[in-house]
Amino acid sequence: MVQKKLWGGRFREKTDDLLDRFNSSIRFDKRLYAQDIQGSIAHCRMLAKERVLSDREASRIIDALEKMKREIESGELSIDEGSEDIHTFVERALVEKVGETGEKLHTGRSRNDQVSLDMRLYVREAGERIKSLIKEMQRALIRTAEKNFGVIIPGYTHLQRAQPVLLAHHLLAYYEMLKRDRQRFSDNLKRASILPLGSAALAGSSFKLDRKMAAKELGFAGISENSMDAVSDRDFVLEFLFASSVLMMHLSRLSEEVILWSTREFNFVTLPDAFCTGSSIMPQKKNPDLLELVRGKTGRVYGHLMALLTVMKGLPLAYNKDMQEDKEALFDTVDTVEECIAMLTRLLKEIVFNAHQMKKAVNEGHLVATDLADYLVRKGATFRNAHELVGKMVLFAADRNIELSELSIEQMKGFSNLIEDDVKKWLDPVQSVKRRSLYGGTGHSAVKRKLKKAIRELES
Ligand code: ARG
């Protein structure tokens, strides 16, 4: 049943049934009920301070709103979809509880500043939740890195084996990406926590509302400076979608790597049965669906970002109904991100690395060629010349189907008289890694330092 409108006064005819449905947002914005109630309480306090509401009226309204929230949460009160949107529903339910007094709440307020506030509150809460999920995933990465500390894997460029690195270093690369993700959400929160209330429809309220008091009550960093901007700004949603897109991109890259690593071709990891699925026809199959879904869902988050950017790009000031389209984009993004990051974290905790297979891969493909060039430089060659020489040695070894490290000292000496017996230890992948202990490198001591630092970073 479609209920009475908040704006019926100037209309002679009844709204078209299909338009009612087309226009209404309650199906999805009902998820803003808690924020709408919280924002309404703050608005009510401003009205009371300004004496638009008596203290008695204000406390009746606030009690009823708080009760409404409890009832919605317990299921006693269900959000009926006959209301146009959540703001309409909350107002109607309030009037049902306190009668005419409830009709005073919307004084000096519009759904335009109201919805902007609700969305800001929602973004803030979702951002905080995602930040702690990211932290948990970072912890899982650190633990996995610690557990597999000495394991060496081929580092790749162009997906071709390049140089030996610590698996821990590889995993900590994702730790850094996630650190930036967390920073991006924090940054987003700074701009989201600006109070739009008082802006009313667009011009600002004619009641002298104590906006700073409301901002303080809601834990906002400040109040908006321009009422027209405040009601038509969705930058904070876009920034949230962007931060989410970059985060998903990182999750997707990790998923892609683990998918590759779990193939027979790589065989670097064994995925736990609990996180894989099978095939309806091929009995032997064990598929990494979880990871593929994370990779796939990245696309839909990007889609939401593009959709909202496009929605906003042609809008004249101030509020336009187009902006209602921000909700499903935001909500689906929040659900997707939360689910993906939680799933990946669970998987990370259970993943088993095949150190033996990784070691084998490190020893095939001349991964220490750069070390050999560095060795020659230390003996006096220019890097260009050393590069050329080692290239020739790689070719020589490859032609004989052996590894660079399998060449005899005599064979090597044949390429350059700079090469001496001490060359052998420059061909050992473990030494290759150890040597790279400068800040940020893959060397054991550098990575150990970073692990310690990462733990401190997570505590702060
Ligand atoms: N459901 C609307 C939205 O999400 C609320 C604001 C409606 N404002 C208006 N003037 N019609 O944007």
Short mmCIF file of C-alpha atoms and ligand atoms in Angstrom, two decimals:
data_model
loop_
_atom_site.label_atom_id
_atom_site.label_comp_id
_atom_site.label_asym_id
_atom_site.label_seq_id
_atom_site.Cartn_x
_atom_site.Cartn_y
_atom_site.Cartn_z
CA MET A 1 0.00 0.00 0.00
CA VAL A 2 1.40 3.37 -1.04
CA GLN A 3 1.15 5.77 1.87
CA LYS A 4 0.43 9.46 2.04
CA LYS A 5 3.15 11.57 0.50
CA LEU A 6 5.24 14.14 2.35
CA TRP A 7 4.54 16.54 -0.50
CA GLY A 8 0.96 15.90 -1.58
CA GLY A 9 -0.45 19.39 -0.95
CA ARG A 10 0.07 20.98 -4.32
CA PHE A 11 -1.07 17.97 -6.34
CA ARG A 12 -4.56 17.47 -7.72
CA GLU A 13 -4.09 14.06 -9.22
CA LYS A 14 -2.89 10.83 -7.77
CA THR A 15 0.66 9.76 -8.71
CA ASP A 16 0.92 7.18 -11.46
CA ASP A 17 1.35 3.72 -9.92
CA LEU A 18 4.42 2.91 -11.93
CA LEU A 19 5.98 6.25 -11.10
CA ASP A 20 5.42 5.52 -7.42
CA ARG A 21 7.53 2.45 -7.74
CA PHE A 22 10.05 4.02 -10.09
CA ASN A 23 10.55 7.00 -7.83
CA SER A 24 10.70 5.20 -4.54
CA SER A 25 13.97 4.21 -2.93
CA ILE A 26 12.75 2.47 0.21
CA ARG A 27 13.65 -0.97 -1.20
CA PHE A 28 17.30 -0.10 -0.82
CA ASP A 29 17.57 2.99 1.36
CA LYS A 30 15.85 1.23 4.26
CA ARG A 31 19.34 0.26 5.21
CA LEU A 32 19.87 3.85 6.28
CA TYR A 33 17.29 3.61 9.07
CA ALA A 34 19.83 3.82 11.90
CA GLN A 35 21.63 6.78 10.33
CA ASP A 36 18.34 8.50 9.59
CA ILE A 37 17.28 8.12 13.21
CA GLN A 38 20.65 9.27 14.52
CA GLY A 39 20.61 12.32 12.25
CA SER A 40 17.02 13.09 13.20
CA ILE A 41 17.92 13.07 16.87
CA ALA A 42 20.74 15.54 16.24
CA HIS A 43 18.38 17.76 14.24
CA CYS A 44 15.78 17.54 16.99
CA ARG A 45 18.33 18.76 19.56
CA MET A 46 19.14 21.74 17.36
CA LEU A 47 15.47 22.59 17.11
CA ALA A 48 15.09 22.37 20.86
CA LYS A 49 18.09 24.60 21.45
CA GLU A 50 16.55 27.16 19.10
CA ARG A 51 13.23 26.82 20.99
CA VAL A 52 11.42 25.64 17.87
CA LEU A 53 10.58 22.59 19.94
CA SER A 54 10.01 22.66 23.67
CA ASP A 55 12.26 20.44 25.74
CA ARG A 56 9.31 18.21 26.43
CA GLU A 57 8.51 17.81 22.75
CA ALA A 58 12.14 17.15 21.93
CA SER A 59 12.52 14.47 24.53
CA ARG A 60 9.30 12.77 23.44
CA ILE A 61 10.58 12.75 19.87
CA ILE A 62 14.01 11.49 20.85
CA ASP A 63 12.59 8.74 23.06
CA ALA A 64 10.28 7.65 20.26
CA LEU A 65 13.11 7.63 17.72
CA GLU A 66 15.29 5.57 20.00
CA LYS A 67 12.45 3.19 20.63
CA MET A 68 11.82 2.97 16.89
CA LYS A 69 15.40 1.92 16.33
CA ARG A 70 15.15 -0.82 18.93
CA GLU A 71 11.89 -2.03 17.45
CA ILE A 72 13.29 -2.16 13.94
CA GLU A 73 16.28 -4.08 15.21
CA SER A 74 14.19 -6.59 17.13
CA GLY A 75 11.86 -7.07 14.18
CA GLU A 76 8.89 -5.71 16.09
CA LEU A 77 8.59 -2.87 13.62
CA SER A 78 9.10 -3.69 9.98
CA ILE A 79 9.97 -1.06 7.43
CA ASP A 80 7.01 -1.13 5.08
CA GLU A 81 7.80 -0.41 1.50
CA GLY A 82 4.74 1.75 1.00
CA SER A 83 6.73 4.79 2.06
CA GLU A 84 8.62 6.63 -0.63
CA ASP A 85 11.93 6.43 1.15
CA ILE A 86 13.45 5.81 4.56
CA HIS A 87 13.06 9.46 5.55
CA THR A 88 9.34 9.29 4.87
CA PHE A 89 9.05 6.05 6.78
CA VAL A 90 10.85 7.34 9.87
CA GLU A 91 8.72 10.47 9.94
CA ARG A 92 5.48 8.50 9.54
CA ALA A 93 6.45 5.99 12.20
CA LEU A 94 7.35 8.86 14.50
CA VAL A 95 4.00 10.55 13.98
CA GLU A 96 2.33 7.25 14.73
CA LYS A 97 4.16 7.15 18.04
CA VAL A 98 3.94 10.75 19.24
CA GLY A 99 1.19 12.23 17.12
CA GLU A 100 1.31 15.77 15.83
CA THR A 101 4.50 16.64 17.69
CA GLY A 102 6.29 14.32 15.29
CA GLU A 103 5.23 16.53 12.41
CA LYS A 104 7.41 19.30 13.81
CA LEU A 105 10.65 17.41 13.39
CA HIS A 106 11.14 18.32 9.76
CA THR A 107 11.21 22.05 10.57
CA GLY A 108 14.25 23.69 9.02
CA ARG A 109 15.26 20.49 7.33
CA SER A 110 14.87 18.99 3.88
CA ARG A 111 15.35 15.45 2.72
CA ASN A 112 18.22 16.92 0.75
CA ASP A 113 20.41 17.73 3.74
CA GLN A 114 18.95 14.74 5.55
CA VAL A 115 19.99 12.20 2.94
CA SER A 116 23.39 13.80 2.58
CA LEU A 117 23.87 13.38 6.33
CA ASP A 118 22.62 9.78 6.33
CA MET A 119 25.01 8.86 3.56
CA ARG A 120 27.92 10.50 5.36
CA LEU A 121 27.15 8.59 8.52
CA TYR A 122 26.86 5.37 6.53
CA VAL A 123 30.11 5.94 4.67
CA ARG A 124 31.84 6.67 7.94
CA GLU A 125 30.68 3.44 9.54
CA ALA A 126 31.36 1.32 6.49
CA GLY A 127 34.79 2.91 6.12
CA GLU A 128 35.66 2.07 9.71
CA ARG A 129 34.50 -1.52 9.27
CA ILE A 130 36.48 -1.94 6.08
CA LYS A 131 39.55 -0.44 7.71
CA SER A 132 39.46 -3.03 10.43
CA LEU A 133 38.90 -5.82 7.91
CA ILE A 134 41.94 -4.58 6.03
CA LYS A 135 43.92 -4.62 9.25
CA GLU A 136 42.93 -8.20 9.87
CA MET A 137 44.05 -9.18 6.42
CA GLN A 138 47.35 -7.39 6.97
CA ARG A 139 47.78 -9.40 10.15
CA ALA A 140 47.14 -12.60 8.23
CA LEU A 141 49.74 -11.58 5.65
CA ILE A 142 52.29 -10.90 8.37
CA ARG A 143 51.60 -14.21 10.05
CA THR A 144 51.91 -16.09 6.76
CA ALA A 145 55.14 -14.26 6.00
CA GLU A 146 56.56 -15.14 9.41
CA LYS A 147 55.52 -18.75 9.14
CA ASN A 148 57.28 -19.13 5.79
CA PHE A 149 60.12 -16.77 6.52
CA GLY A 150 63.11 -18.47 4.84
CA VAL A 151 61.22 -19.68 1.77
CA ILE A 152 62.63 -18.31 -1.47
CA ILE A 153 60.56 -17.99 -4.63
CA PRO A 154 61.23 -16.64 -8.07
CA GLY A 155 60.30 -13.01 -8.35
CA TYR A 156 58.80 -12.28 -11.76
CA THR A 157 58.63 -9.48 -14.23
CA HIS A 158 56.54 -9.97 -17.38
CA LEU A 159 55.60 -13.23 -15.66
CA GLN A 160 59.08 -14.49 -16.53
CA ARG A 161 61.34 -15.62 -13.73
CA ALA A 162 63.54 -12.69 -12.81
CA GLN A 163 65.32 -12.82 -9.45
CA PRO A 164 65.08 -14.80 -6.24
CA VAL A 165 63.06 -13.13 -3.48
CA LEU A 166 61.74 -14.13 -0.10
CA LEU A 167 58.15 -15.32 -0.19
CA ALA A 168 57.75 -13.12 2.89
CA HIS A 169 58.85 -10.11 0.86
CA HIS A 170 56.35 -10.95 -1.86
CA LEU A 171 53.54 -11.21 0.69
CA LEU A 172 54.58 -7.98 2.37
CA ALA A 173 54.18 -6.20 -0.95
CA TYR A 174 50.45 -6.77 -0.44
CA TYR A 175 50.77 -5.53 3.12
CA GLU A 176 52.00 -2.20 1.70
CA MET A 177 49.16 -2.00 -0.82
CA LEU A 178 46.68 -2.59 1.95
CA LYS A 179 48.36 0.03 4.08
CA ARG A 180 47.71 2.60 1.38
CA ASP A 181 44.14 1.34 1.09
CA ARG A 182 43.61 1.96 4.77
CA GLN A 183 45.05 5.45 4.40
CA ARG A 184 42.71 6.13 1.50
CA PHE A 185 39.67 5.17 3.58
CA SER A 186 40.91 7.33 6.47
CA ASP A 187 41.35 10.21 4.13
CA ASN A 188 37.87 9.69 2.73
CA LEU A 189 36.45 9.79 6.24
CA LYS A 190 37.90 13.23 6.86
CA ARG A 191 35.86 14.69 4.02
CA ALA A 192 32.78 12.61 4.74
CA SER A 193 32.58 13.85 8.35
CA ILE A 194 31.29 17.29 7.48
CA LEU A 195 27.81 18.14 8.72
CA PRO A 196 25.36 19.18 5.98
CA LEU A 197 22.38 19.69 8.36
CA GLY A 198 21.17 23.26 8.35
CA SER A 199 21.57 23.45 4.58
CA ALA A 200 17.91 22.43 4.26
CA ALA A 201 16.80 22.13 0.63
CA LEU A 202 19.62 24.26 -0.80
CA ALA A 203 19.57 27.78 0.59
CA GLY A 204 20.10 27.05 4.26
CA SER A 205 17.51 26.97 7.01
CA SER A 206 15.78 30.16 8.13
CA PHE A 207 16.05 28.89 11.71
CA LYS A 208 19.30 29.75 13.42
CA LEU A 209 20.39 26.20 14.10
CA ASP A 210 23.46 25.47 16.18
CA ARG A 211 25.18 23.40 13.54
CA LYS A 212 28.42 23.13 15.44
CA MET A 213 26.60 21.51 18.33
CA ALA A 214 25.07 18.92 16.00
CA ALA A 215 28.42 18.26 14.36
CA LYS A 216 29.97 17.68 17.73
CA GLU A 217 27.17 15.38 18.79
CA LEU A 218 27.62 13.28 15.66
CA GLY A 219 31.39 13.25 16.01
CA PHE A 220 31.87 15.17 12.78
CA ALA A 221 35.04 17.12 12.11
CA GLY A 222 33.25 20.23 10.89
CA ILE A 223 30.23 21.84 9.28
CA SER A 224 29.71 22.53 5.58
CA GLU A 225 30.59 26.01 4.33
CA ASN A 226 28.08 26.29 1.49
CA SER A 227 24.54 24.98 1.66
CA MET A 228 24.28 24.40 -2.08
CA ASP A 229 27.47 22.43 -2.19
CA ALA A 230 26.52 20.48 0.93
CA VAL A 231 23.29 19.06 -0.52
CA SER A 232 24.70 18.32 -3.95
CA ASP A 233 28.09 16.95 -2.96
CA ARG A 234 28.62 13.22 -3.36
CA ASP A 235 32.41 13.43 -3.59
CA PHE A 236 32.66 11.47 -0.38
CA VAL A 237 30.72 8.59 -1.95
CA LEU A 238 32.86 8.74 -5.07
CA GLU A 239 36.00 8.73 -2.98
CA PHE A 240 34.70 5.75 -1.08
CA LEU A 241 34.01 3.96 -4.36
CA PHE A 242 37.45 4.86 -5.63
CA ALA A 243 39.17 3.66 -2.45
CA SER A 244 37.11 0.48 -2.77
CA SER A 245 38.06 0.06 -6.41
CA VAL A 246 41.76 0.33 -5.67
CA LEU A 247 41.38 -2.05 -2.76
CA MET A 248 39.53 -4.54 -4.98
CA MET A 249 42.24 -4.18 -7.61
CA HIS A 250 44.77 -5.24 -4.98
CA LEU A 251 42.63 -8.14 -3.83
CA SER A 252 42.18 -9.15 -7.43
CA ARG A 253 45.90 -9.15 -8.12
CA LEU A 254 46.55 -11.30 -5.08
CA SER A 255 43.76 -13.64 -6.17
CA GLU A 256 45.23 -13.89 -9.64
CA GLU A 257 48.64 -14.77 -8.22
CA VAL A 258 47.28 -17.43 -5.94
CA ILE A 259 45.22 -18.86 -8.80
CA LEU A 260 48.38 -19.10 -10.88
CA TRP A 261 50.34 -20.54 -8.00
CA SER A 262 47.73 -23.20 -7.45
CA THR A 263 47.95 -24.50 -11.02
CA ARG A 264 49.68 -27.73 -11.81
CA GLU A 265 52.08 -25.62 -13.89
CA PHE A 266 53.29 -23.58 -10.89
CA ASN A 267 52.30 -25.84 -8.03
CA PHE A 268 53.51 -23.30 -5.47
CA VAL A 269 50.49 -23.56 -3.18
CA THR A 270 47.95 -26.09 -2.08
CA LEU A 271 44.56 -24.57 -1.42
CA PRO A 272 42.57 -26.00 1.43
CA ASP A 273 39.60 -28.12 0.32
CA ALA A 274 37.32 -25.98 2.45
CA PHE A 275 37.98 -23.03 0.16
CA CYS A 276 37.70 -24.77 -3.21
CA THR A 277 34.91 -26.23 -5.26
CA GLY A 278 34.58 -29.11 -7.68
CA SER A 279 33.30 -29.81 -11.15
CA SER A 280 29.99 -31.42 -11.97
CA ILE A 281 31.58 -33.47 -14.73
CA MET A 282 35.32 -33.78 -14.17
CA PRO A 283 35.80 -35.75 -10.97
CA GLN A 284 39.44 -34.77 -10.47
CA LYS A 285 38.86 -31.02 -10.41
CA LYS A 286 39.50 -28.70 -7.52
CA ASN A 287 38.80 -25.14 -8.55
CA PRO A 288 39.77 -21.84 -6.91
CA ASP A 289 36.29 -20.29 -7.28
CA LEU A 290 36.71 -18.07 -4.25
CA LEU A 291 39.68 -16.33 -5.81
CA GLU A 292 38.03 -16.09 -9.18
CA LEU A 293 34.98 -14.50 -7.61
CA VAL A 294 37.10 -11.88 -5.87
CA ARG A 295 38.78 -11.15 -9.20
CA GLY A 296 35.42 -11.05 -10.96
CA LYS A 297 33.64 -8.91 -8.39
CA THR A 298 36.33 -6.28 -8.80
CA GLY A 299 34.65 -5.46 -12.09
CA ARG A 300 31.35 -4.64 -10.49
CA VAL A 301 32.94 -2.29 -7.97
CA TYR A 302 34.70 -0.45 -10.81
CA GLY A 303 31.32 -0.34 -12.51
CA HIS A 304 29.72 1.39 -9.52
CA LEU A 305 32.47 4.02 -9.50
CA MET A 306 32.03 4.70 -13.21
CA ALA A 307 28.26 4.73 -12.86
CA LEU A 308 28.24 7.36 -10.13
CA LEU A 309 30.89 9.51 -11.80
CA THR A 310 28.67 9.49 -14.84
CA VAL A 311 25.52 10.23 -12.85
CA MET A 312 27.17 13.28 -11.30
CA LYS A 313 28.92 14.75 -14.28
CA GLY A 314 26.07 16.74 -15.79
CA LEU A 315 24.16 17.81 -12.72
CA PRO A 316 23.35 21.47 -12.21
CA LEU A 317 23.26 22.71 -8.63
CA ALA A 318 21.83 21.77 -6.28
CA TYR A 319 20.02 18.49 -5.44
CA ASN A 320 18.75 16.41 -8.37
CA LYS A 321 16.96 13.12 -8.11
CA ASP A 322 19.67 11.50 -10.20
CA MET A 323 21.63 11.42 -6.98
CA GLN A 324 19.37 8.76 -5.54
CA GLU A 325 21.36 6.44 -7.78
CA ASP A 326 24.29 6.73 -5.38
CA LYS A 327 22.69 4.30 -2.92
CA GLU A 328 22.75 0.96 -4.68
CA ALA A 329 26.25 1.71 -5.95
CA LEU A 330 27.46 2.39 -2.44
CA PHE A 331 25.61 -0.44 -0.72
CA ASP A 332 26.61 -3.09 -3.21
CA THR A 333 30.20 -1.89 -3.03
CA VAL A 334 30.22 -2.13 0.75
CA ASP A 335 28.78 -5.65 0.67
CA THR A 336 31.15 -6.79 -2.04
CA VAL A 337 34.27 -5.35 -0.45
CA GLU A 338 33.45 -6.67 3.00
CA GLU A 339 32.73 -10.13 1.70
CA CYS A 340 35.79 -10.34 -0.53
CA ILE A 341 38.26 -9.16 2.03
CA ALA A 342 36.85 -11.43 4.72
CA MET A 343 36.96 -14.46 2.41
CA LEU A 344 40.52 -13.78 1.31
CA THR A 345 41.67 -13.36 4.89
CA ARG A 346 40.19 -16.71 5.84
CA LEU A 347 41.88 -18.37 2.90
CA LEU A 348 45.24 -16.75 3.64
CA LYS A 349 45.25 -18.23 7.10
CA GLU A 350 44.92 -21.74 5.69
CA ILE A 351 47.03 -21.63 2.58
CA VAL A 352 49.95 -24.08 2.35
CA PHE A 353 53.06 -23.15 0.40
CA ASN A 354 55.03 -25.83 -1.40
CA ALA A 355 58.51 -24.66 -0.46
CA HIS A 356 60.16 -27.52 -2.28
CA GLN A 357 58.51 -26.64 -5.57
CA MET A 358 59.34 -22.98 -5.11
CA LYS A 359 62.98 -23.81 -4.49
CA LYS A 360 63.08 -25.90 -7.64
CA ALA A 361 61.68 -22.99 -9.62
CA VAL A 362 64.28 -20.63 -8.19
CA ASN A 363 67.02 -22.90 -9.46
CA GLU A 364 65.75 -23.01 -13.02
CA GLY A 365 65.98 -20.03 -15.31
CA HIS A 366 69.32 -18.35 -14.52
CA LEU A 367 67.78 -16.17 -11.82
CA VAL A 368 71.19 -15.19 -10.45
CA ALA A 369 72.37 -13.61 -13.71
CA THR A 370 72.06 -10.11 -12.24
CA ASP A 371 74.16 -11.18 -9.27
CA LEU A 372 76.86 -12.37 -11.63
CA ALA A 373 76.83 -9.02 -13.42
CA ASP A 374 77.06 -7.23 -10.06
CA TYR A 375 80.00 -9.49 -9.20
CA LEU A 376 81.84 -8.44 -12.36
CA VAL A 377 81.17 -4.79 -11.55
CA ARG A 378 82.72 -5.32 -8.15
CA LYS A 379 85.76 -6.74 -9.92
CA GLY A 380 86.09 -3.61 -12.04
CA ALA A 381 83.85 -4.11 -15.11
CA THR A 382 81.35 -1.46 -16.16
CA PHE A 383 77.78 -2.60 -15.70
CA ARG A 384 77.04 -2.50 -19.45
CA ASN A 385 80.03 -4.67 -20.20
CA ALA A 386 79.17 -7.04 -17.35
CA HIS A 387 75.57 -7.31 -18.61
CA GLU A 388 76.77 -8.22 -22.09
CA LEU A 389 79.19 -10.82 -20.76
CA VAL A 390 76.66 -12.49 -18.53
CA GLY A 391 74.17 -12.49 -21.39
CA LYS A 392 76.66 -14.46 -23.42
CA MET A 393 77.21 -16.85 -20.53
CA VAL A 394 73.46 -17.40 -20.20
CA LEU A 395 73.26 -18.19 -23.88
CA PHE A 396 76.19 -20.58 -23.56
CA ALA A 397 74.53 -22.38 -20.66
CA ALA A 398 71.11 -22.44 -22.29
CA ASP A 399 72.58 -23.95 -25.46
CA ARG A 400 73.91 -26.77 -23.30
CA ASN A 401 70.67 -27.09 -21.44
CA ILE A 402 72.21 -26.24 -18.13
CA GLU A 403 71.91 -23.43 -15.63
CA LEU A 404 74.28 -20.51 -15.33
CA SER A 405 75.16 -21.77 -11.88
CA GLU A 406 76.10 -25.15 -13.33
CA LEU A 407 78.91 -23.78 -15.50
CA SER A 408 82.34 -24.86 -14.30
CA ILE A 409 84.75 -22.23 -13.00
CA GLU A 410 86.95 -22.91 -16.03
CA GLN A 411 84.07 -22.34 -18.46
CA MET A 412 83.28 -19.08 -16.70
CA LYS A 413 86.82 -17.89 -16.65
CA GLY A 414 86.83 -18.38 -20.39
CA PHE A 415 84.40 -15.41 -20.63
CA SER A 416 86.31 -12.96 -18.49
CA ASN A 417 89.58 -12.85 -16.66
CA LEU A 418 87.82 -10.89 -13.91
CA ILE A 419 86.14 -14.09 -12.80
CA GLU A 420 87.82 -15.86 -9.89
CA ASP A 421 87.03 -18.82 -7.66
CA ASP A 422 84.96 -16.65 -5.30
CA VAL A 423 82.29 -16.39 -8.03
CA LYS A 424 80.47 -19.51 -6.79
CA LYS A 425 78.81 -17.82 -3.88
CA TRP A 426 77.41 -15.20 -6.23
CA LEU A 427 75.47 -17.92 -7.94
CA ASP A 428 73.62 -19.06 -4.85
CA PRO A 429 70.01 -17.81 -4.66
CA VAL A 430 70.12 -17.66 -0.86
CA GLN A 431 73.15 -15.38 -1.00
CA SER A 432 71.49 -13.40 -3.76
CA VAL A 433 68.59 -12.67 -1.46
CA LYS A 434 70.77 -12.00 1.60
CA ARG A 435 72.81 -9.44 -0.28
CA ARG A 436 69.74 -7.28 -0.83
CA SER A 437 69.39 -6.08 2.70
CA LEU A 438 69.20 -2.40 1.99
CA TYR A 439 66.04 -0.68 3.20
CA GLY A 440 63.09 -1.95 1.18
CA GLY A 441 64.99 -4.87 -0.34
CA THR A 442 64.24 -8.59 -0.16
CA GLY A 443 67.26 -9.44 2.03
CA HIS A 444 66.53 -11.53 5.10
CA SER A 445 67.51 -8.83 7.56
CA ALA A 446 65.62 -6.13 5.65
CA VAL A 447 62.45 -8.22 5.59
CA LYS A 448 62.83 -9.10 9.27
CA ARG A 449 63.06 -5.40 10.07
CA LYS A 450 59.98 -4.71 7.96
CA LEU A 451 58.04 -7.46 9.68
CA LYS A 452 58.76 -5.89 13.05
CA LYS A 453 57.86 -2.48 11.73
CA ALA A 454 54.64 -3.79 10.21
CA ILE A 455 53.54 -5.18 13.55
CA ARG A 456 54.17 -1.78 15.14
CA GLU A 457 52.30 -0.05 12.32
CA LEU A 458 49.26 -2.19 12.94
CA GLU A 459 49.30 -1.42 16.64
CA SER A 460 49.36 2.33 16.14
N1 ARG B 1 15.49 9.26 -1.77
C1 ARG B 1 16.14 10.50 -2.03
C2 ARG B 1 17.60 10.28 -2.37
O1 ARG B 1 18.07 9.24 -2.07
C3 ARG B 1 16.07 11.38 -0.83
C4 ARG B 1 16.13 12.83 -1.13
C5 ARG B 1 14.89 13.22 -1.80
N2 ARG B 1 14.83 14.62 -1.98
C6 ARG B 1 13.96 15.19 -2.84
N3 ARG B 1 13.99 16.45 -2.94
N4 ARG B 1 13.17 14.46 -3.55
O2 ARG B 1 18.27 11.10 -2.94
#
